């Protein structure tokens, strides 16, 4: 267990204002009580003055680009409207993309399913519950050709969120474009390719950190020569925020990742000016409105100053931070779901007022499912309304010169700089990722945030305040995993039967040899393999033969959830004590504390929920085991039996629970361990509850379930079984 605490900054208010404010408040409150206290340690004062900051007289388009990377910003050209989407099969996704382009969307953002992310073909036994569930399944060039059928890739920019299996996906995209008549040099868009972030939060990595950085270097080198208009990397803070990072951590780790990637390019014989102008960034935009605007302003400042400090580029474009943004998925709620339309609108306004180059707006139903066509249209129209009806694009950096905004921006720059300097002192982000330092810092923030929500000290309308007792459920998109799996396996079988196996084997062998020889470019050879119809899983395996497959270690942070939850008041502190009393009662009779194994089955690497549950349960007296990511139901059952646990808690975000949890229950029963209680939590649509209960699950905890409530219900179930 690792025990940590959050430190808060001191906040000063003008004495003259405090006197007047206290007089107006008439003793009912104090002026200090008007300070907005946030669980992330960043407070917002009710009043700012010239004493809070010295405003620099910089214009948009001038170093350090705080006010924007272009002099005209949106007044000449508004941000690009993107929608991140992928629907089970390439055919369905293609139909959605074409309709979206007809309806005003200006670029494509592809979401791949988890099997694809993790480098497995759809027929691999480890991905039975994942195929097509959280994006589109892509196994070969043939799938990629269907995905972009009748879409002019020389005119439409394509963004692809892919990191682990980035080599085969880029290879398929290049060959699919060529076979549609578009040469590689005309392709425009961005590949995410941000593997350092994956080791911190999202966890869809394949290879260990060092060989993963080799892959990124090869991609940068290949793009400079063959695809000069395509961005070789999108450095992502979005997933850090979704995993729980506050604004300063998201800023610092994202900028530090960018510095590391420039060093990676230099190690492959490139210069800062070869790669930096083609780097793009990706930030999450949450509900902390003022700080999100300040974050984007601070990001541009940090990047310009840090790149100049460490690399001194000759090309001014190397100093420009251009960013895609996406509204928060984590802020969306299952309860009173239409509130999410408002949340997304507020977040979108923060993104554009902060000066983002492109934006994806989440659909209101994404708290529990992939977006429907209706919710996607509302999300897209949110941006069109902001562009066309509000007048917001008419002013460059509308917050420039604001005492408050300039103060918040400077505070974030200062805080993030301290963290970046700490990372640099440790030897850079690759070494920090190997040591686990960034991951633990983010998990700490996530536990504090969750405790603040569970205790009610931070309001979530419809969840912990103003709860709608007559909340109606919204019909959501449901993917038939069985049908998608069957279709993909049939396509794979037909592909393998029609290709020249000798050519495939030779191409794969060349990839394996290239992984041993840094003078060879892996992406170039993967493109040759794609041309002869090698599959995604085969190309990945050819690389894995040399690099191996990374296995992460998990740790539980203890103490921060308890500390934050108890700040909700005496009643909340007593609530925690009452749960601990039940835990003690069970332990007294059992002879040991209740033991829970928290598992993530399938290829879903989003582990924020699993980590905060582990932290919260540990703070309430449970013994907690965290299973390794990507377990099969059989592996999870074996782990539970060997660890002699009372409870298995399955965390789900990508809908794999419908397949994987019943298999887990069956595995426990088959091994004579059906006395182990199985509970499920996470992004679970209400219509799935009955099927899970019928399969043998004792409790289902949907989005927004307070952790103390979950811990209480679980321990009560265990106590009943003692009698």
XYZ file of C-alpha atoms in Angstrom:
723
model
C 0.000 0.000 0.000
C 1.178 3.544 -0.780
C -0.097 6.382 1.392
C -0.279 9.922 -0.026
C -1.902 13.288 0.649
C -2.940 16.274 -1.482
C -1.461 19.692 -0.618
C -3.456 22.893 -1.128
C -2.182 26.308 -2.167
C -2.742 29.385 -0.001
C -5.257 31.870 -1.376
C -5.122 35.598 -0.548
C -8.039 38.023 -0.860
C -7.794 41.847 -0.933
C -8.321 43.153 2.599
C -10.550 46.044 1.465
C -12.785 43.645 -0.465
C -12.937 41.203 2.469
C -14.196 44.007 4.726
C -16.981 44.961 2.309
C -17.897 41.354 1.566
C -18.177 40.447 5.256
C -20.438 43.446 5.781
C -22.738 42.307 2.954
C -22.775 38.727 4.259
C -23.952 39.941 7.702
C -22.247 37.172 9.596
C -24.083 34.365 7.787
C -20.887 33.512 5.926
C -17.353 34.842 5.709
C -15.633 36.247 2.663
C -13.170 33.326 2.782
C -16.069 30.865 2.504
C -16.753 32.199 -1.011
C -13.519 30.673 -2.306
C -14.354 27.759 -4.617
C -12.462 24.848 -3.102
C -11.683 22.065 -5.537
C -10.619 18.509 -4.787
C -7.759 18.928 -7.276
C -6.024 21.495 -5.063
C -6.748 24.458 -7.361
C -9.040 27.009 -5.771
C -10.820 29.873 -7.522
C -11.183 33.167 -5.709
C -14.351 35.250 -5.876
C -12.295 38.329 -6.813
C -9.073 38.978 -8.754
C -7.177 42.244 -9.104
C -4.106 43.609 -10.867
C -2.063 42.472 -7.866
C -2.682 38.845 -8.789
C -0.775 38.923 -12.048
C 1.349 40.947 -14.413
C -0.277 40.761 -17.837
C 2.226 40.403 -20.684
C 1.412 42.562 -23.755
C 1.611 39.615 -26.179
C -0.709 39.266 -29.142
C -2.089 36.043 -30.656
C 0.527 34.554 -32.948
C 3.439 35.895 -30.864
C 5.826 33.944 -28.612
C 5.051 32.306 -26.201
C 1.689 31.918 -27.973
C -0.398 32.053 -24.800
C -3.130 33.865 -26.711
C -3.102 31.525 -29.718
C -0.787 30.039 -32.320
C -2.277 32.155 -35.123
C -2.733 35.914 -35.233
C -6.308 35.629 -36.525
C -7.352 32.449 -34.665
C -11.043 31.663 -35.367
C -11.833 35.037 -36.932
C -10.480 33.734 -40.246
C -11.131 30.005 -39.824
C -13.018 28.280 -36.988
C -11.874 25.086 -35.330
C -12.332 21.751 -37.124
C -15.397 19.759 -36.083
C -14.497 16.114 -35.526
C -16.514 13.176 -34.203
C -14.650 10.176 -32.789
C -16.543 7.090 -33.869
C -16.304 3.432 -34.736
C -19.217 1.024 -34.882
C -18.443 -2.700 -34.606
C -17.857 -3.466 -38.297
C -16.100 -1.514 -41.014
C -19.318 -1.451 -43.072
C -21.359 0.207 -40.317
C -18.599 2.670 -39.490
C -18.209 3.622 -43.150
C -21.926 4.383 -43.440
C -21.754 6.577 -40.327
C -18.680 8.464 -41.579
C -20.209 9.221 -44.956
C -23.428 10.490 -43.414
C -21.499 12.620 -40.901
C -19.445 14.226 -43.675
C -22.633 15.045 -45.550
C -24.052 16.665 -42.387
C -21.214 19.097 -41.754
C -18.464 17.093 -40.101
C -15.062 18.241 -41.341
C -12.707 15.388 -40.442
C -12.849 11.748 -39.390
C -11.722 10.317 -36.053
C -11.577 6.534 -35.935
C -12.272 4.494 -32.807
C -10.922 0.948 -32.993
C -12.135 -1.957 -30.904
C -10.010 -3.245 -28.032
C -8.892 -6.400 -29.825
C -7.392 -4.214 -32.559
C -5.755 -1.898 -30.006
C -4.047 -4.814 -28.331
C -2.783 -6.399 -31.550
C -5.065 -9.434 -31.647
C -6.964 -10.696 -34.655
C -10.677 -11.159 -34.026
C -10.343 -14.940 -33.938
C -7.908 -14.912 -30.983
C -9.316 -16.686 -27.872
C -8.380 -13.771 -25.561
C -10.733 -11.304 -27.280
C -14.017 -13.196 -27.473
C -15.857 -10.510 -25.489
C -14.116 -7.504 -27.051
C -14.567 -7.745 -30.816
C -16.513 -4.738 -32.087
C -17.607 -3.648 -28.606
C -15.887 -0.257 -28.230
C -15.048 0.617 -31.803
C -14.472 -0.891 -35.206
C -12.719 -4.241 -35.663
C -9.834 -4.074 -38.162
C -7.969 -7.294 -38.922
C -6.511 -6.600 -42.371
C -6.172 -4.266 -45.336
C -9.522 -5.553 -46.566
C -11.276 -4.223 -43.445
C -9.501 -0.873 -43.819
C -10.596 -0.606 -47.456
C -14.212 -1.128 -46.436
C -13.841 1.420 -43.610
C -12.905 4.201 -46.071
C -14.880 3.054 -49.102
C -15.981 6.047 -51.244
C -14.286 8.515 -48.886
C -11.706 10.689 -50.716
C -8.625 10.254 -48.538
C -6.768 12.961 -50.483
C -9.410 15.485 -49.348
C -10.597 14.279 -45.931
C -8.275 14.424 -42.933
C -8.282 11.250 -40.818
C -7.422 11.020 -37.147
C -6.862 7.544 -35.720
C -6.693 6.759 -32.022
C -4.192 3.927 -32.086
C -1.099 3.295 -30.001
C -0.208 -0.333 -29.294
C -0.944 -1.787 -32.741
C 0.066 1.406 -34.507
C 2.400 -0.330 -36.996
C -0.144 -2.680 -38.635
C -2.922 -0.054 -38.535
C -0.753 2.539 -40.311
C 0.358 -0.108 -42.786
C -3.242 -1.026 -43.611
C -4.198 2.648 -43.984
C -1.334 3.358 -46.398
C -2.102 0.336 -48.576
C -5.872 0.957 -48.516
C -5.239 4.536 -49.679
C -2.885 3.426 -52.444
C -5.359 0.843 -53.699
C -8.067 3.524 -53.813
C -5.805 5.692 -55.970
C -4.431 8.042 -53.289
C -0.611 8.051 -52.910
C 0.807 8.198 -49.388
C 2.249 11.696 -49.822
C -1.285 13.118 -50.178
C -2.630 11.635 -46.938
C -3.492 14.143 -44.211
C -4.437 13.571 -40.593
C -2.991 12.319 -37.345
C -2.137 9.018 -35.715
C -2.215 9.185 -31.925
C 0.867 6.978 -31.435
C 1.376 8.238 -27.847
C 2.626 5.119 -26.112
C 3.992 6.801 -22.979
C 0.471 7.874 -22.059
C -0.685 4.280 -22.476
C 1.697 3.084 -19.774
C 0.371 5.792 -17.443
C -3.366 5.463 -17.869
C -5.136 3.856 -20.823
C -3.076 0.664 -20.917
C -3.637 -0.407 -24.536
C 0.085 -1.025 -24.904
C 1.620 -4.170 -26.362
C 5.407 -3.950 -26.121
C 7.552 -2.680 -23.194
C 8.446 1.045 -23.033
C 11.880 0.943 -24.675
C 10.946 -1.011 -27.844
C 7.712 0.982 -28.007
C 9.801 4.138 -28.310
C 11.795 2.470 -31.095
C 8.502 1.987 -32.959
C 7.655 5.678 -32.580
C 11.061 6.690 -33.920
C 10.561 4.506 -36.992
C 7.148 6.049 -37.656
C 8.521 9.592 -37.396
C 11.352 8.761 -39.788
C 9.031 7.050 -42.284
C 6.499 9.894 -42.256
C 9.136 12.538 -42.879
C 10.122 10.746 -46.077
C 6.866 9.195 -47.309
C 3.907 10.951 -45.625
C 5.010 14.552 -44.966
C 1.455 15.875 -44.514
C 0.462 13.315 -41.876
C 1.087 14.038 -38.187
C 3.178 11.224 -36.738
C 1.948 11.603 -33.171
C -0.818 13.204 -31.125
C 0.454 13.706 -27.602
C -2.492 13.023 -25.362
C -3.390 14.507 -22.014
C -7.037 13.566 -22.566
C -6.728 10.067 -21.191
C -4.761 11.348 -18.204
C -7.642 13.614 -17.271
C -10.145 10.815 -17.856
C -8.065 8.652 -15.515
C -8.188 11.330 -12.806
C -5.308 13.764 -13.388
C -5.863 17.381 -12.421
C -4.971 20.167 -14.845
C -1.362 20.612 -13.706
C -0.577 16.884 -13.930
C -2.250 16.618 -17.337
C -0.271 19.615 -18.561
C 3.063 18.549 -17.124
C 3.022 14.918 -18.189
C 1.723 15.754 -21.678
C 4.394 18.385 -22.322
C 7.078 16.101 -20.823
C 5.924 13.315 -23.161
C 6.321 15.696 -26.092
C 9.879 16.546 -25.082
C 10.661 12.828 -24.849
C 9.285 12.189 -28.337
C 11.487 14.915 -29.807
C 14.488 13.231 -28.185
C 13.309 9.934 -29.652
C 13.248 11.493 -33.136
C 16.709 12.954 -32.665
C 17.969 9.490 -31.694
C 16.724 8.262 -35.096
C 18.767 10.890 -36.943
C 16.069 13.555 -37.265
C 16.171 17.143 -36.001
C 13.716 19.032 -33.822
C 12.587 20.961 -36.907
C 12.001 17.698 -38.786
C 9.362 16.531 -36.319
C 8.110 19.276 -33.994
C 6.058 21.141 -36.636
C 4.132 17.905 -37.285
C 3.437 17.119 -33.636
C -0.093 17.673 -32.424
C -1.606 17.541 -28.963
C -4.856 16.222 -27.504
C -6.324 17.568 -24.270
C -9.428 16.610 -22.336
C -11.901 19.330 -21.389
C -13.838 18.797 -18.178
C -16.319 20.771 -16.117
C -13.796 23.021 -14.342
C -14.636 25.800 -16.807
C -12.119 28.529 -15.966
C -9.221 26.157 -15.398
C -9.837 24.321 -18.666
C -9.558 27.579 -20.617
C -6.426 28.470 -18.649
C -5.007 25.001 -19.283
C -4.965 25.401 -23.063
C -3.413 28.864 -22.767
C -0.798 27.458 -20.355
C -0.104 24.492 -22.646
C 0.913 26.751 -25.531
C 3.136 28.780 -23.215
C 4.809 25.716 -21.731
C 5.471 24.026 -25.066
C 6.982 27.117 -26.663
C 9.254 27.863 -23.718
C 10.301 24.245 -23.090
C 11.090 23.439 -26.748
C 13.066 26.645 -27.046
C 14.920 25.907 -23.782
C 15.866 22.296 -24.527
C 16.160 22.204 -28.358
C 16.465 25.820 -29.648
C 14.798 25.122 -33.013
C 15.437 27.245 -36.089
C 11.892 26.902 -37.390
C 9.338 28.949 -35.404
C 6.668 26.362 -36.239
C 8.448 23.944 -33.902
C 7.301 26.130 -31.002
C 3.607 26.023 -31.867
C 1.364 23.754 -29.812
C -1.684 22.845 -31.896
C -4.271 20.812 -30.101
C -7.300 18.669 -30.694
C -9.677 18.576 -27.743
C -12.495 16.351 -26.580
C -15.162 16.960 -24.002
C -15.007 14.665 -21.001
C -16.479 11.198 -21.126
C -15.937 10.748 -17.405
C -18.136 13.754 -16.535
C -21.125 12.166 -18.297
C -23.660 10.542 -15.976
C -26.056 7.662 -16.373
C -28.506 9.400 -14.035
C -30.676 12.140 -15.584
C -28.768 11.585 -18.811
C -30.029 14.600 -20.743
C -28.039 16.782 -18.327
C -25.040 15.562 -20.310
C -26.060 17.745 -23.262
C -25.522 20.785 -21.045
C -22.252 19.448 -19.647
C -20.871 18.837 -23.132
C -21.897 22.325 -24.263
C -20.125 23.973 -21.323
C -17.005 21.908 -21.932
C -17.081 22.693 -25.661
C -17.232 26.420 -24.864
C -14.173 26.068 -22.630
C -12.297 24.290 -25.431
C -12.984 26.947 -28.045
C -12.434 29.863 -25.661
C -9.083 28.260 -24.863
C -8.137 28.228 -28.549
C -8.293 24.565 -29.627
C -7.668 23.726 -33.309
C -10.250 20.934 -33.410
C -12.905 19.510 -31.132
C -14.892 16.351 -30.558
C -18.074 16.696 -28.517
C -19.211 13.578 -26.680
C -22.757 12.301 -27.069
C -25.025 12.428 -24.030
C -25.553 8.627 -23.909
C -21.839 7.707 -23.866
C -21.999 7.235 -20.088
C -23.395 3.756 -20.752
C -22.976 2.910 -24.443
C -21.578 3.841 -27.829
C -23.391 6.921 -29.177
C -26.589 6.461 -31.157
C -27.194 8.309 -34.418
C -29.510 10.734 -32.613
C -27.079 11.539 -29.801
C -24.206 11.892 -32.299
C -26.217 14.433 -34.280
C -26.909 16.494 -31.151
C -23.217 16.402 -30.230
C -22.154 17.514 -33.695
C -24.810 20.239 -33.836
C -23.550 21.582 -30.515
C -20.384 22.629 -32.300
C -22.205 23.957 -35.349
C -24.332 26.163 -33.091
C -21.253 27.480 -31.302
C -19.630 28.251 -34.649
C -22.616 29.647 -36.506
C -24.957 31.198 -33.930
C -23.026 32.573 -30.949
C -20.389 34.919 -32.321
C -17.743 33.209 -30.155
C -15.293 32.781 -33.090
C -15.323 36.535 -33.748
C -12.758 37.368 -31.033
C -9.188 36.097 -30.641
C -8.518 34.945 -27.066
C -11.564 36.644 -25.485
C -10.151 36.070 -21.983
C -6.820 37.779 -22.674
C -6.073 40.470 -20.102
C -8.548 39.116 -17.547
C -6.999 39.329 -14.073
C -8.551 35.976 -13.233
C -7.634 34.144 -16.441
C -4.080 35.471 -16.573
C -3.619 34.513 -12.915
C -4.985 30.987 -13.427
C -2.843 30.555 -16.541
C 0.307 31.632 -14.730
C -0.464 29.372 -11.755
C -0.859 26.374 -14.054
C 2.344 27.219 -15.928
C 4.230 27.460 -12.626
C 2.808 24.229 -11.183
C 3.331 22.254 -14.368
C 6.878 23.584 -14.732
C 7.779 22.197 -11.298
C 6.487 18.766 -12.281
C 8.255 18.827 -15.672
C 11.520 19.744 -13.959
C 10.994 16.810 -11.568
C 10.477 14.498 -14.562
C 13.590 15.837 -16.296
C 15.626 15.360 -13.109
C 14.541 11.715 -13.041
C 15.858 11.178 -16.576
C 12.785 11.908 -18.709
C 9.374 10.379 -19.184
C 10.427 6.941 -20.390
C 12.338 6.319 -17.176
C 9.509 7.823 -15.109
C 6.983 5.564 -16.816
C 9.112 2.499 -16.094
C 9.317 3.572 -12.435
C 5.547 4.159 -12.238
C 5.819 7.712 -10.886
C 3.256 9.411 -13.207
C 0.719 6.590 -12.859
C 0.684 6.799 -9.067
C 0.302 10.576 -9.084
C -2.720 10.325 -11.393
C -4.331 7.510 -9.387
C -3.965 9.597 -6.246
C -5.890 12.473 -7.852
C -8.594 10.093 -9.062
C -9.188 8.722 -5.553
C -9.460 12.222 -4.086
C -11.902 13.312 -6.801
C -14.108 10.251 -6.362
C -14.231 10.705 -2.601
C -15.252 14.355 -3.024
C -18.148 13.301 -5.266
C -19.188 10.389 -3.040
C -19.204 12.643 0.030
C -21.169 15.383 -1.748
C -18.510 18.050 -1.269
C -18.433 18.342 -5.089
C -21.865 18.526 -6.705
C -22.910 16.360 -9.638
C -26.455 17.375 -10.545
C -28.748 14.379 -10.728
C -26.238 12.104 -8.985
C -25.471 13.417 -5.497
C -27.764 16.477 -5.533
C -31.093 17.375 -7.167
C -31.694 13.695 -7.894
C -34.557 13.077 -10.323
C -36.678 10.335 -8.757
C -38.675 9.966 -11.970
C -35.607 9.636 -14.183
C -36.525 7.926 -17.444
C -34.073 5.611 -19.131
C -32.779 6.430 -22.589
C -32.638 3.864 -25.361
C -28.986 3.243 -26.171
C -27.042 1.600 -28.967
C -26.325 -2.076 -28.311
C -23.699 -4.000 -30.251
C -24.295 -7.688 -31.050
C -20.828 -8.987 -30.202
C -21.692 -12.502 -31.372
C -22.664 -11.349 -34.870
C -19.620 -9.075 -35.234
C -17.278 -11.825 -34.059
C -18.772 -14.321 -36.495
C -18.473 -11.867 -39.386
C -14.850 -10.978 -38.633
C -13.776 -14.612 -38.237
C -15.389 -15.484 -41.566
C -13.564 -12.604 -43.277
C -10.258 -13.692 -41.748
C -10.746 -17.279 -42.850
C -11.512 -16.206 -46.417
C -8.530 -13.834 -46.501
C -6.066 -16.500 -45.376
C -7.417 -18.973 -47.905
C -6.957 -16.561 -50.813
C -3.470 -15.145 -50.167
C 0.027 -16.389 -51.000
C 1.197 -17.893 -47.684
C 4.858 -18.018 -48.694
C 4.914 -14.282 -49.413
C 3.191 -13.581 -46.073
C 5.707 -15.690 -44.138
C 8.632 -13.972 -45.846
C 7.215 -10.503 -45.115
C 6.629 -11.374 -41.461
C 10.134 -12.783 -41.106
C 11.521 -9.498 -42.463
C 9.621 -7.592 -39.766
C 11.047 -9.827 -37.037
C 14.582 -9.256 -38.334
C 13.990 -5.490 -38.491
C 13.027 -5.495 -34.815
C 16.538 -6.772 -34.087
C 18.213 -4.158 -36.310
C 17.593 -0.469 -35.545
C 18.929 0.543 -38.955
C 15.811 -0.929 -40.583
C 12.372 0.699 -40.546
C 9.627 -1.507 -39.143
C 6.750 0.508 -40.626
C 8.110 0.293 -44.162
C 8.366 -3.494 -43.896
C 4.900 -3.732 -42.306
C 3.464 -1.942 -45.330
C 5.043 -4.604 -47.551
C 3.452 -7.278 -45.326
C 0.081 -5.538 -45.550
C 0.267 -5.563 -49.339
C 0.459 -9.372 -49.325
C -2.411 -9.470 -46.784
C -0.662 -10.250 -43.511
C -3.102 -9.665 -40.658
C -2.880 -7.305 -37.706
C -2.306 -10.173 -35.283
C 0.399 -11.691 -37.474
C 2.337 -8.425 -37.820
C 2.075 -7.864 -34.069
C 3.280 -11.393 -33.335
C 6.244 -10.911 -35.660
C 7.276 -7.917 -33.548
C 6.395 -9.576 -30.243
C 8.829 -12.393 -31.065
C 11.649 -9.886 -30.423
C 10.117 -7.224 -28.174
C 7.916 -9.373 -25.912
C 4.563 -8.270 -24.456
C 4.496 -5.821 -21.529
C 2.922 -6.783 -18.198
C 2.181 -3.923 -15.788
C 2.344 -4.009 -12.000
C -0.507 -2.633 -9.879
C -0.329 -0.946 -6.481
C -3.005 0.354 -4.121
C -2.743 3.916 -2.821
C -4.198 4.086 0.674
C -5.400 6.992 2.777
C -6.331 9.666 0.233
C -9.905 8.446 -0.313
C -10.572 8.372 3.426
C -9.058 11.831 3.926
C -11.042 13.399 1.088
C -14.341 11.699 1.916
C -14.129 12.739 5.559
C -13.892 16.394 4.472
C -17.566 16.102 3.532
C -18.450 16.647 7.177
C -19.059 14.748 10.398
C -21.908 12.765 8.889
C -19.635 11.444 6.123
C -16.900 10.566 8.609
C -19.471 8.575 10.604
C -20.613 6.886 7.400
C -17.100 5.565 6.819
C -16.828 4.447 10.458
C -20.073 2.484 10.199
C -18.783 0.563 7.168
C -15.503 -0.153 8.941
C -17.489 -1.402 11.938
C -19.255 -3.946 9.714
C -15.885 -4.989 8.289
C -14.550 -5.442 11.830
C -17.644 -7.458 12.753
C -17.049 -9.807 9.820
C -13.342 -10.115 10.625
C -13.994 -10.963 14.268
C -16.089 -13.972 13.303
C -14.138 -14.994 10.185
C -10.708 -14.649 11.753
C -9.507 -12.405 8.939
C -10.635 -9.349 7.054
C -12.877 -9.587 3.996
C -10.680 -10.052 0.962
C -11.675 -8.760 -2.478
C -10.015 -9.331 -5.834
C -10.638 -6.447 -8.239
C -10.336 -7.659 -11.830
C -10.351 -6.207 -15.335
C -11.207 -8.932 -17.834
C -10.853 -8.702 -21.583
C -8.737 -6.102 -23.327
C -10.225 -2.984 -21.689
C -7.310 -1.139 -20.087
C -9.285 1.768 -18.588
C -8.597 1.078 -14.921
C -9.637 4.313 -13.160
C -12.734 2.642 -11.726
C -10.823 -0.439 -10.595
C -8.142 1.674 -8.922
C -10.493 4.005 -7.015
C -12.579 1.038 -5.873
C -9.406 -0.655 -4.644
C -8.321 2.485 -2.791
C -11.747 3.123 -1.283
C -12.300 -0.484 -0.156
C -8.808 -0.600 1.356
C -9.552 2.585 3.319
C -12.680 0.908 4.685
C -10.778 -2.084 6.017
C -10.932 -4.625 3.210
C -7.867 -6.577 2.127
C -7.574 -5.776 -1.571
C -5.907 -7.668 -4.384
C -5.733 -6.083 -7.855
C -5.597 -8.571 -10.671
C -3.343 -7.931 -13.671
C -4.971 -6.262 -16.637
C -6.379 -8.263 -19.541
C -7.273 -11.437 -17.643
C -9.526 -14.074 -19.148
C -12.420 -15.315 -16.974
C -10.509 -18.544 -16.365
C -7.414 -16.643 -15.228
C -9.469 -14.385 -12.949
C -11.191 -17.399 -11.357
C -7.855 -19.155 -10.801
C -6.422 -15.977 -9.226
C -9.437 -15.634 -6.919
C -9.161 -19.217 -5.702
C -5.407 -19.055 -5.150
C -5.726 -15.751 -3.270
C -8.528 -17.225 -1.148
C -10.773 -14.187 -1.587
C -14.337 -13.751 -0.389
C -15.334 -11.478 -3.272
C -14.418 -10.893 -6.910
C -15.251 -7.397 -8.137
C -15.287 -7.138 -11.937
C -14.813 -3.621 -13.320
C -16.282 -3.018 -16.773
C -16.228 -0.055 -19.133
C -16.333 -1.425 -22.653
C -19.413 -3.716 -22.457
C -17.394 -6.927 -22.161
C -19.317 -7.770 -18.975
C -22.153 -9.260 -20.998
C -19.861 -12.041 -22.193
C -17.053 -12.194 -19.641
C -18.852 -12.031 -16.276
C -21.118 -15.054 -16.903
C -17.993 -16.946 -17.977
C -16.264 -15.934 -14.721
C -19.180 -17.195 -12.621
C -19.187 -20.458 -14.576
C -15.422 -20.893 -14.105
C -15.714 -20.397 -10.324
C -18.541 -22.899 -10.136
C -16.665 -25.442 -12.257
C -13.709 -25.222 -9.854
C -15.864 -25.635 -6.745
C -15.573 -21.991 -5.679
C -19.157 -20.844 -6.169
C -19.109 -19.583 -2.552
C -17.055 -16.607 -3.776
C -19.321 -13.594 -4.174
C -19.173 -11.927 -7.607
C -20.041 -8.239 -7.969
C -19.808 -6.013 -11.036
C -19.318 -2.261 -11.345
C -18.696 0.361 -13.992
C -20.319 1.457 -17.228
C -23.229 -0.979 -17.213
C -26.569 -0.133 -18.859
C -29.584 -0.830 -16.588
C -31.007 -3.262 -19.141
C -27.990 -5.537 -18.526
C -28.614 -5.891 -14.786
C -31.140 -8.736 -14.897
C -28.958 -10.880 -17.157
C -26.021 -10.420 -14.764
C -28.143 -11.317 -11.733
C -29.460 -14.375 -13.584
C -25.862 -15.426 -14.271
C -25.118 -15.441 -10.518
C -23.877 -11.901 -9.810
C -24.763 -10.684 -6.292
C -24.523 -6.917 -6.855
C -24.347 -4.593 -9.865
C -23.054 -1.077 -9.217
C -23.672 1.267 -12.142
C -22.072 4.645 -12.897
C -22.274 7.093 -10.006
C -22.532 4.448 -7.271
C -20.835 5.844 -4.118
C -17.985 3.609 -2.993
C -19.070 3.508 0.710
C -22.489 2.262 -0.419
C -20.831 -0.438 -2.532
C -18.561 -1.466 0.341
C -21.509 -1.565 2.745
C -23.689 -3.746 0.514
C -20.856 -6.178 -0.151
C -19.942 -6.604 3.511
C -23.612 -7.033 4.450
C -23.856 -9.856 1.923
C -20.766 -11.517 3.412
C -22.144 -11.170 6.952
C -25.439 -12.791 5.928
C -23.500 -15.734 4.535
C -21.726 -16.155 7.881
C -24.984 -16.882 9.687
